[in-house]
Coordinates of C-alpha atoms in Angstrom, one line a residue:
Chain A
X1 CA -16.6 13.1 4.4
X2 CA -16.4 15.1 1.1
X3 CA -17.6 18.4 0.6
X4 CA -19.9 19.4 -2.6
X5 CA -17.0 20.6 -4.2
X6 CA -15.4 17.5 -3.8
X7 CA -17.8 15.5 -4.9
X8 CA -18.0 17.1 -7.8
X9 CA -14.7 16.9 -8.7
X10 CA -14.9 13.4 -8.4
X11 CA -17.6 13.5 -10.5
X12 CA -16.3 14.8 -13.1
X13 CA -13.7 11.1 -13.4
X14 CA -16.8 8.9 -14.3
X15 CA -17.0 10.6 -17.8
X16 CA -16.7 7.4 -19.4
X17 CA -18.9 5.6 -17.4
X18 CA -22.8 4.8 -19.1
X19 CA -25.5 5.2 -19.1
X20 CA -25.6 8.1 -16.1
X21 CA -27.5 5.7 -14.0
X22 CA -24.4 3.4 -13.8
X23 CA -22.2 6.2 -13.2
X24 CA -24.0 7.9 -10.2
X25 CA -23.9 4.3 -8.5
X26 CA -19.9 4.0 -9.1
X27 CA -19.7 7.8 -7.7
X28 CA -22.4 6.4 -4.3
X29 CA -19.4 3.3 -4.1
X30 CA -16.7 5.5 -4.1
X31 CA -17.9 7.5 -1.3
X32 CA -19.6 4.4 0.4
X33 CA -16.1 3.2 0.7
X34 CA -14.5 6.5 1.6
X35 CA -16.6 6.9 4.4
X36 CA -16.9 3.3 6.1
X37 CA -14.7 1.1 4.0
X38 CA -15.4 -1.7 1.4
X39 CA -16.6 -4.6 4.3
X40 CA -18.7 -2.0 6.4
X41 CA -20.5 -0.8 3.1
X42 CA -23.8 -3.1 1.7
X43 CA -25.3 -2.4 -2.0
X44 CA -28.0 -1.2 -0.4
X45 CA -26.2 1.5 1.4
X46 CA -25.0 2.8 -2.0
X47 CA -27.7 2.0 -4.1
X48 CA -29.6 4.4 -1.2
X49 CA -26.8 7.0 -1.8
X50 CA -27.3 7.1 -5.1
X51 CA -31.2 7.4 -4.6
X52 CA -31.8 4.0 -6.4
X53 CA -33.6 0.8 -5.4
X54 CA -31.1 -2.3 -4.5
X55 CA -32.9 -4.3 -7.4
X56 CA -31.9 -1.2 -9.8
X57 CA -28.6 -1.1 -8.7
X58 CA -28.4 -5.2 -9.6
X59 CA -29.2 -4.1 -13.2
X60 CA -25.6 -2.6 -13.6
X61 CA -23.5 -4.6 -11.0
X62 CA -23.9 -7.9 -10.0
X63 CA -22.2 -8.0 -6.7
X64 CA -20.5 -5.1 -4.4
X65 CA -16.9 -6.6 -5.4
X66 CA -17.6 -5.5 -9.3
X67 CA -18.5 -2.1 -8.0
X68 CA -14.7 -1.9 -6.5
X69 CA -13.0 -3.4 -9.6
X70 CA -14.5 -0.7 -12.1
X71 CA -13.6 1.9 -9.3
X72 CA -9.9 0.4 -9.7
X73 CA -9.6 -0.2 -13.3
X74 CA -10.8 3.0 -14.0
X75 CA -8.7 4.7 -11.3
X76 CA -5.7 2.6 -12.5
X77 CA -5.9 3.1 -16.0
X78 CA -6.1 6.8 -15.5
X79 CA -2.9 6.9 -13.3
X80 CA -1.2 4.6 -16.4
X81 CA -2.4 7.0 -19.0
X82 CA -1.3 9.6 -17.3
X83 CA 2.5 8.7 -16.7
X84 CA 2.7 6.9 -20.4
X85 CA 1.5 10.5 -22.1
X86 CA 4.3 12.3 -19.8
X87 CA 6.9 9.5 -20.6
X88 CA 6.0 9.5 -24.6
X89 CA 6.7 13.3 -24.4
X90 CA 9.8 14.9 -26.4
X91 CA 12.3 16.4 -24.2
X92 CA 14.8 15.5 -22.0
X93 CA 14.5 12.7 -19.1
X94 CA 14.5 15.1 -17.0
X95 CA 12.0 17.6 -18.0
X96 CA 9.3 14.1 -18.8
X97 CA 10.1 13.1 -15.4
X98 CA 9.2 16.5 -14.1
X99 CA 6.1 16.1 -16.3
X100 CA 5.3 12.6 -14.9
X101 CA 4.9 13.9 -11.3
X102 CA 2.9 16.9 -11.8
X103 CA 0.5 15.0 -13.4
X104 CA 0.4 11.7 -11.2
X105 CA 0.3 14.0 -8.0
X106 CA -2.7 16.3 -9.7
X107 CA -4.7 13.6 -10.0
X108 CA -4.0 12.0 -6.8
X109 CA -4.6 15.1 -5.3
X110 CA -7.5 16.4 -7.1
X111 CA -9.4 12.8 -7.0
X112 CA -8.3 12.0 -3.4
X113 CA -11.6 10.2 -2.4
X114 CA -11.3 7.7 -5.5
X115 CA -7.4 7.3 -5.0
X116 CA -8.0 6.2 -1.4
X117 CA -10.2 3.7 -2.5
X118 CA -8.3 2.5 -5.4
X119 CA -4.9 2.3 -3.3
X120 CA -6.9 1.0 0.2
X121 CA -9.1 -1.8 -0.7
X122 CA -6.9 -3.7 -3.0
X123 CA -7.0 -7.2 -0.8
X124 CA -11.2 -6.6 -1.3
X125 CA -10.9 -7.2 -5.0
X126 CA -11.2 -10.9 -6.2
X127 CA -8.2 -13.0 -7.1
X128 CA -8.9 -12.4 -11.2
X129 CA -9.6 -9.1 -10.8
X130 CA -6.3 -8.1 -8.4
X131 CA -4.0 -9.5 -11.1
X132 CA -5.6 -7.8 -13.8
X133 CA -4.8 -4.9 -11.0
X134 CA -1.5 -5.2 -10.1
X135 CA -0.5 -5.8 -13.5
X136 CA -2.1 -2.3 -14.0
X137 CA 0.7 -1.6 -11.6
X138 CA 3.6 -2.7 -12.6
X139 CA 3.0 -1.3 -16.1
X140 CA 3.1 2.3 -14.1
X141 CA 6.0 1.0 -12.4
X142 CA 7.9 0.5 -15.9
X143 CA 6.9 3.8 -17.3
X144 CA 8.8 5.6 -14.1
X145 CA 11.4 3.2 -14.2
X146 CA 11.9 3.4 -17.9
X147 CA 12.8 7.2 -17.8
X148 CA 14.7 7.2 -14.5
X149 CA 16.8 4.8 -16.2
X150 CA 17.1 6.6 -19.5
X151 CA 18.0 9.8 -17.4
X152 CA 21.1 7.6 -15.9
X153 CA 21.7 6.5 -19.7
X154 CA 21.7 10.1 -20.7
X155 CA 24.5 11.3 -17.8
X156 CA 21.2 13.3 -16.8
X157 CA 20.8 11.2 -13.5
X158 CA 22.2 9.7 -11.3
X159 CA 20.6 7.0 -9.3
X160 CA 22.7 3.9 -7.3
X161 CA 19.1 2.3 -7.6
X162 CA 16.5 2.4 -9.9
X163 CA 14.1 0.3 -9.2
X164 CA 14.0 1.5 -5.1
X165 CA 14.0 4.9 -6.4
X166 CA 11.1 4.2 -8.7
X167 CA 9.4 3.0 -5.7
X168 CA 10.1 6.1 -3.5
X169 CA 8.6 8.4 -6.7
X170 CA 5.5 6.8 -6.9
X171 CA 5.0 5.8 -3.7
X172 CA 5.7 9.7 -2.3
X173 CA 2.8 10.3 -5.2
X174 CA 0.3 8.2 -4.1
X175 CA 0.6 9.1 -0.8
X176 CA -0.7 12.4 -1.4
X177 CA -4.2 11.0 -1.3
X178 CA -4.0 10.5 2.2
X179 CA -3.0 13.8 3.0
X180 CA -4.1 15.9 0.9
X181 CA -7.2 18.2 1.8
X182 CA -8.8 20.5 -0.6
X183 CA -9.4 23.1 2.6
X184 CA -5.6 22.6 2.9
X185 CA -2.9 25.7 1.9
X186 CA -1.6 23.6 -1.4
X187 CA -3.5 23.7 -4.6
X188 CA -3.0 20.2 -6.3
X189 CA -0.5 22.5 -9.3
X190 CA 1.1 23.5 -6.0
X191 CA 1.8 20.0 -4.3
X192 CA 2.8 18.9 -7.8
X193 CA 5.4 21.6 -8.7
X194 CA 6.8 20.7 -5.5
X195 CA 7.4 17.3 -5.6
X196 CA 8.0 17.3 -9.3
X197 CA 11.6 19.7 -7.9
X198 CA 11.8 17.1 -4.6
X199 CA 12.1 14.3 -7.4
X200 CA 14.5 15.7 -9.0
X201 CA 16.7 16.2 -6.3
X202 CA 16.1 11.8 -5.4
X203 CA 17.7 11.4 -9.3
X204 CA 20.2 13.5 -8.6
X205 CA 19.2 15.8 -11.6
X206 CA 20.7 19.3 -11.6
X207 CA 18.4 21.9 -10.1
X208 CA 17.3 25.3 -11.9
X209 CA 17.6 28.4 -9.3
X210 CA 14.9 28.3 -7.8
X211 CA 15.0 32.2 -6.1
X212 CA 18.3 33.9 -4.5
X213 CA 20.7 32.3 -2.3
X214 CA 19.3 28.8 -2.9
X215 CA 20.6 27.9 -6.6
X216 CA 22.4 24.9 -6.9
X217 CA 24.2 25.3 -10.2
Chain B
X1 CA -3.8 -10.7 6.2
X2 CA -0.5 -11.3 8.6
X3 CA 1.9 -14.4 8.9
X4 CA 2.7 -16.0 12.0
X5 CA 5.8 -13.8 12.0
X6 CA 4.5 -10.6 11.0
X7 CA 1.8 -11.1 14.1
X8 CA 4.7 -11.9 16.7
X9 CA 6.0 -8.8 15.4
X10 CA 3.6 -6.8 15.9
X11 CA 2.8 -8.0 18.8
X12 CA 6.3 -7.0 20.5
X13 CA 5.1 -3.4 19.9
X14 CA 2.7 -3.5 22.4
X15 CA 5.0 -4.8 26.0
X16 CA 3.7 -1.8 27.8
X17 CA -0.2 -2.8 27.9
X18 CA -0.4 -4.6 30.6
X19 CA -2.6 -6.9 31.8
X20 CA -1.8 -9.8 29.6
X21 CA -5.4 -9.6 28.4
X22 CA -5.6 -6.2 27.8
X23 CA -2.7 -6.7 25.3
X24 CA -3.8 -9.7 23.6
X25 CA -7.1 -7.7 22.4
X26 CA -5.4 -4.8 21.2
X27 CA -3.7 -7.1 19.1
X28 CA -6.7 -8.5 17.8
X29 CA -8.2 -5.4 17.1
X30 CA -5.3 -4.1 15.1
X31 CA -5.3 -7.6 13.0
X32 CA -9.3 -6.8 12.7
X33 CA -8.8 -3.0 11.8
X34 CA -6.4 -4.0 9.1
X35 CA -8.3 -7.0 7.6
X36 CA -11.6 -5.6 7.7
X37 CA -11.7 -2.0 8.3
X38 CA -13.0 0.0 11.4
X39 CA -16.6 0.4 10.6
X40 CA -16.6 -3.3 9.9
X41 CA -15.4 -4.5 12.5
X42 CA -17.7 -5.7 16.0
X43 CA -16.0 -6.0 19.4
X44 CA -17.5 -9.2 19.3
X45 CA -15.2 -10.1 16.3
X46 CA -12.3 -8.8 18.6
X47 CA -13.0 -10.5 21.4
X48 CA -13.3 -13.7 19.7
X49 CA -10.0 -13.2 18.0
X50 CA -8.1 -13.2 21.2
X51 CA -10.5 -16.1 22.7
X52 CA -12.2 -14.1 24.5
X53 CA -16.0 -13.1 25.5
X54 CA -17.5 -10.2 24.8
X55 CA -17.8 -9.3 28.5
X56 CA -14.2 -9.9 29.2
X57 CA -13.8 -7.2 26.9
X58 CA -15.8 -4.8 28.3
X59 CA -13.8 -5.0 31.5
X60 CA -10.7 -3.3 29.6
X61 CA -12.5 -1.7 27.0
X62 CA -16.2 0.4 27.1
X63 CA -16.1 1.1 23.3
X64 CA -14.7 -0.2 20.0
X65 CA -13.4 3.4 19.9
X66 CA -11.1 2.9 23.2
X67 CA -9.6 0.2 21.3
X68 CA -8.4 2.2 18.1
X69 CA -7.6 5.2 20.2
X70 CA -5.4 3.3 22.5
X71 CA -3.6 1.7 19.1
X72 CA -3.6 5.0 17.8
X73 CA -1.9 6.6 20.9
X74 CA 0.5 4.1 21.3
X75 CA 1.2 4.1 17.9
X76 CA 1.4 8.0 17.3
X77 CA 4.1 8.2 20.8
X78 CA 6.5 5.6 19.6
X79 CA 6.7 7.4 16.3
X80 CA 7.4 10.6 18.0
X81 CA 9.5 9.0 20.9
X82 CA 11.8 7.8 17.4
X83 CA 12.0 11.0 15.6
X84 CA 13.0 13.4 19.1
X85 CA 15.6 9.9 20.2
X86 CA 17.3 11.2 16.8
X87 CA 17.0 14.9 16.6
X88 CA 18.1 15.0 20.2
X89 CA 21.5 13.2 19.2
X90 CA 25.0 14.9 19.1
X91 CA 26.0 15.2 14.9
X92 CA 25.1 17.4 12.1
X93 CA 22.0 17.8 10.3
X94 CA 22.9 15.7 8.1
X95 CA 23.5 12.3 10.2
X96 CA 20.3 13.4 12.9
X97 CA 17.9 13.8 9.5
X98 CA 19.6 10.4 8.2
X99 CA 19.0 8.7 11.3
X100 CA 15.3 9.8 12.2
X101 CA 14.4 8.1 8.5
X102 CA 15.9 5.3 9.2
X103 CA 14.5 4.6 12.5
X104 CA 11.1 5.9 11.6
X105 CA 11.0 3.6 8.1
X106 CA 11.7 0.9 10.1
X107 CA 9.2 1.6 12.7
X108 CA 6.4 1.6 9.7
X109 CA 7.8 -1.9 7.7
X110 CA 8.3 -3.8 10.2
X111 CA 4.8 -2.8 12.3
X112 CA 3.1 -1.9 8.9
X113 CA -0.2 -3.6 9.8
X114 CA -0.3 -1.2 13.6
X115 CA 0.9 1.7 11.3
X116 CA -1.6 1.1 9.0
X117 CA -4.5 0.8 10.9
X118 CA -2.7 4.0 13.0
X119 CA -2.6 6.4 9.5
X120 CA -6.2 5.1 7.8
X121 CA -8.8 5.2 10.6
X122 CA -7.9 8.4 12.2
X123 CA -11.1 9.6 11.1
X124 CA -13.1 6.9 12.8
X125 CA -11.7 8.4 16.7
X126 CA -13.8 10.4 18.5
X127 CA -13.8 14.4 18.3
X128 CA -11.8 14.7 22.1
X129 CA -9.2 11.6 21.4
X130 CA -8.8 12.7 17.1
X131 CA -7.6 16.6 18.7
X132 CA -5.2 14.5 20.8
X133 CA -4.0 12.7 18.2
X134 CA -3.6 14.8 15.6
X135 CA -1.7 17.2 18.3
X136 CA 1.1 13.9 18.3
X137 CA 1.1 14.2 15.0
X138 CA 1.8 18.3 15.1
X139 CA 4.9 17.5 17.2
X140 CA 6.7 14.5 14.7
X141 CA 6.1 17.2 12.2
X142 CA 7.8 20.1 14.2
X143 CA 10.4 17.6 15.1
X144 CA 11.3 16.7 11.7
X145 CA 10.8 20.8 10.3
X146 CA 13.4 21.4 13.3
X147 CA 15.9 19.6 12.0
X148 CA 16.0 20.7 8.5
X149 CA 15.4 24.2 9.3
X150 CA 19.1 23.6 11.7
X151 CA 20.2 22.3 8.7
X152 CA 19.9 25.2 6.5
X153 CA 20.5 27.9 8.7
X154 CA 23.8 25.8 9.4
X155 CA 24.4 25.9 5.1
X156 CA 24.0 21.9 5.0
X157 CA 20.8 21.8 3.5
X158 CA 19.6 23.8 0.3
X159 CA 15.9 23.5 0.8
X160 CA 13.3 26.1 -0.8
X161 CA 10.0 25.4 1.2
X162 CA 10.7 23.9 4.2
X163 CA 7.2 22.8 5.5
X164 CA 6.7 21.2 2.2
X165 CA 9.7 19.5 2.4
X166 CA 9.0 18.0 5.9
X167 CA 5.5 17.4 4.9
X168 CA 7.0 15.4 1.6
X169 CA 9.9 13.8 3.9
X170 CA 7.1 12.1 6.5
X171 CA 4.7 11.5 3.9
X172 CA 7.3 9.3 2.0
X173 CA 8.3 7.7 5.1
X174 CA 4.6 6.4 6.3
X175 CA 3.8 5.5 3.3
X176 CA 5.9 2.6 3.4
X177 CA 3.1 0.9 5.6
X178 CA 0.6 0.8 2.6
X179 CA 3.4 -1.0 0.4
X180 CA 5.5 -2.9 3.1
X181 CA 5.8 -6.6 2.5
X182 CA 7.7 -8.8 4.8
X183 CA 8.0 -11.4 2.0
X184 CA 9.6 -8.7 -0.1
X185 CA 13.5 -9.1 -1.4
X186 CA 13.6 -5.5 0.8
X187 CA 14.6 -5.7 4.4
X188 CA 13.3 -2.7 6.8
X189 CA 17.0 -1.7 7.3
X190 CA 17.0 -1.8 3.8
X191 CA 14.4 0.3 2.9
X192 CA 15.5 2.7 5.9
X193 CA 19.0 3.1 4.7
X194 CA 17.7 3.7 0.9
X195 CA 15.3 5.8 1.9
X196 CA 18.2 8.5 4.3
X197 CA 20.3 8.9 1.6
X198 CA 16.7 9.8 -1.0
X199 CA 15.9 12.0 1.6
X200 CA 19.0 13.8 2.3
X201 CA 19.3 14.0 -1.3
X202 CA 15.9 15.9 -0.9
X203 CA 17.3 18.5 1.0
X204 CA 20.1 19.2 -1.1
X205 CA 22.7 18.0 1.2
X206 CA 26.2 16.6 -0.3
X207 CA 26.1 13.5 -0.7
X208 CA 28.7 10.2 0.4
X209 CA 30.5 8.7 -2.4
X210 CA 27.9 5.5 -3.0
X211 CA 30.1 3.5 -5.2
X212 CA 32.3 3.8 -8.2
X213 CA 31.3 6.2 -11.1
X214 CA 28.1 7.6 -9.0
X215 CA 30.0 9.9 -6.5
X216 CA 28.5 13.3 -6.2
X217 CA 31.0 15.0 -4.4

């Protein structure tokens, strides 16, 4: 399903993870999953992917379903960090929402194969571990929500309703890792650039010119 | 996965399969798809969901794959059959582009569990019946890049990169599938009327006065 170029791209998200043996399995899962979903794939299947015994594999994860939930915390934490670092920015609501989206949709781009996963196969996780999850979530949620509404505050925005708007903006966002392929015309800076000026036309911000004929103010 | 209502829902998407049998195991393979995943999923499961036997099956069906390509194409028409039923109207850009997100929203909350089975397992068809499909999918596209390109050229819309745009526009759209909940405080005509006026808003068209102190124009 994923090219070598891909897959190393995805590689390169499981920095964190040690030692390298535990990493390569969470990089086997992720594509496991890709590739035939969470049910359809057995911990031998990835502990074969990543060229590992199932009794090695065992030595890091317990079950398959612990596999998914580092897969998802790490995916979810990212996507958090990401949005809080544009939100904590200086500058106006306007240029950190900007900065929100470019970002968000980069890595939902970029890491398409893990973003699948972590936005598919959220009913597979265990009922601890999907709270833990969604509150993940909502936290993100509140980030966007929090500078939409200080945008409106600021006479920046305007938006009849913020939290169905904060929806729209990160749900547009994620979906990108559906779509997206990195054969595809669109570089991930490109997709991002885009929707970071398509999001600012849902606040209602005031466009920059954006080439003759077509400014708005 | 689904509530009793959500099923009879769905199930009123699928009137034209006929026989009676025929229907009731597409159903079943939809409610399979969804809650297990393709890959997962035996025709044996599918049978049993609809009471069947895995030989009464094979009378309507050869292959598992005839089942998601048949879901798929029904699926994939409707969604187009929506979009043209609204481009094809008398009005201006504005109200035909309003209208084919509404309709076309509501088409992906209220069948979410059809629409996501239709948008996450296209990889899973066949080479012959995934050209097909993705030929379907071509055509909503064109329908949707039709009327915003009527809309510039007729100086309603303000719109910079218009395949991006209609890529952004249906990508926001199917997307509610993956985050659709009928026990949500949002109706589908909700979420359809919210998401026209984000969407025309998208497009740089002028907007309707939505309420005291948040008038554009």
């Amino acid at each position: 399903m994923s090219t070598p170029e891909e897959t190393s791209a995805e590689d390169a998200a499981w920095g964190e993870v040690t030692p390298e043996a535990a990493r390569r399995l969470l990089v086997a899962a992720v594509d496991a999953f890709a590739e035939r979903g969470y049910h359809a794939t057995t911990t031998r299947d990835i502990a074969g992917r990543a060229g590992m015994s199932p009794a090695a594999l065992y030595i890091h994860y317990k079950t398959k379903e612990e596999l998914l939930h580092r897969i998802s915390k790490i995916g979810h934490d990212r996507a958090l960090y990401l949005l809080e670092a544009e939100a904590d920015r200086d500058g106006t609501a306007a240029e950190r929402l900007a900065g929100a989206v470019r970002s968000f949709v980069r890595w939902h781009a970029e890491r398409h194969t893990t973003a699948r996963v972590v936005q598919y196969e959220l009913d597979a996780l265990g009922p601890e571990h999907r709270t833990e999850i969604v509150e993940l979530r909502r936290r993100s949620d509140a980030v966007v929500r929090r500078i939409i509404s200080e945008g409106v505050r600021a006479g920046e925005f305007d938006v009849p309703d913020i939290p169905g708007t904060t929806l729209a903006v990160l749900s547009l966002c994620i979906d990108v890792a559906r779509w997206f392929n990195a054969q595809g015309s669109r570089t991930p800076d490109e997709v991002g650039a885009l929707y970071a000026d398509l999001v600012l036309r849902m606040v209602g911000a005031p466009q920059r010119s954006q080439g003759p004929g077509v400014a708005q103010q």
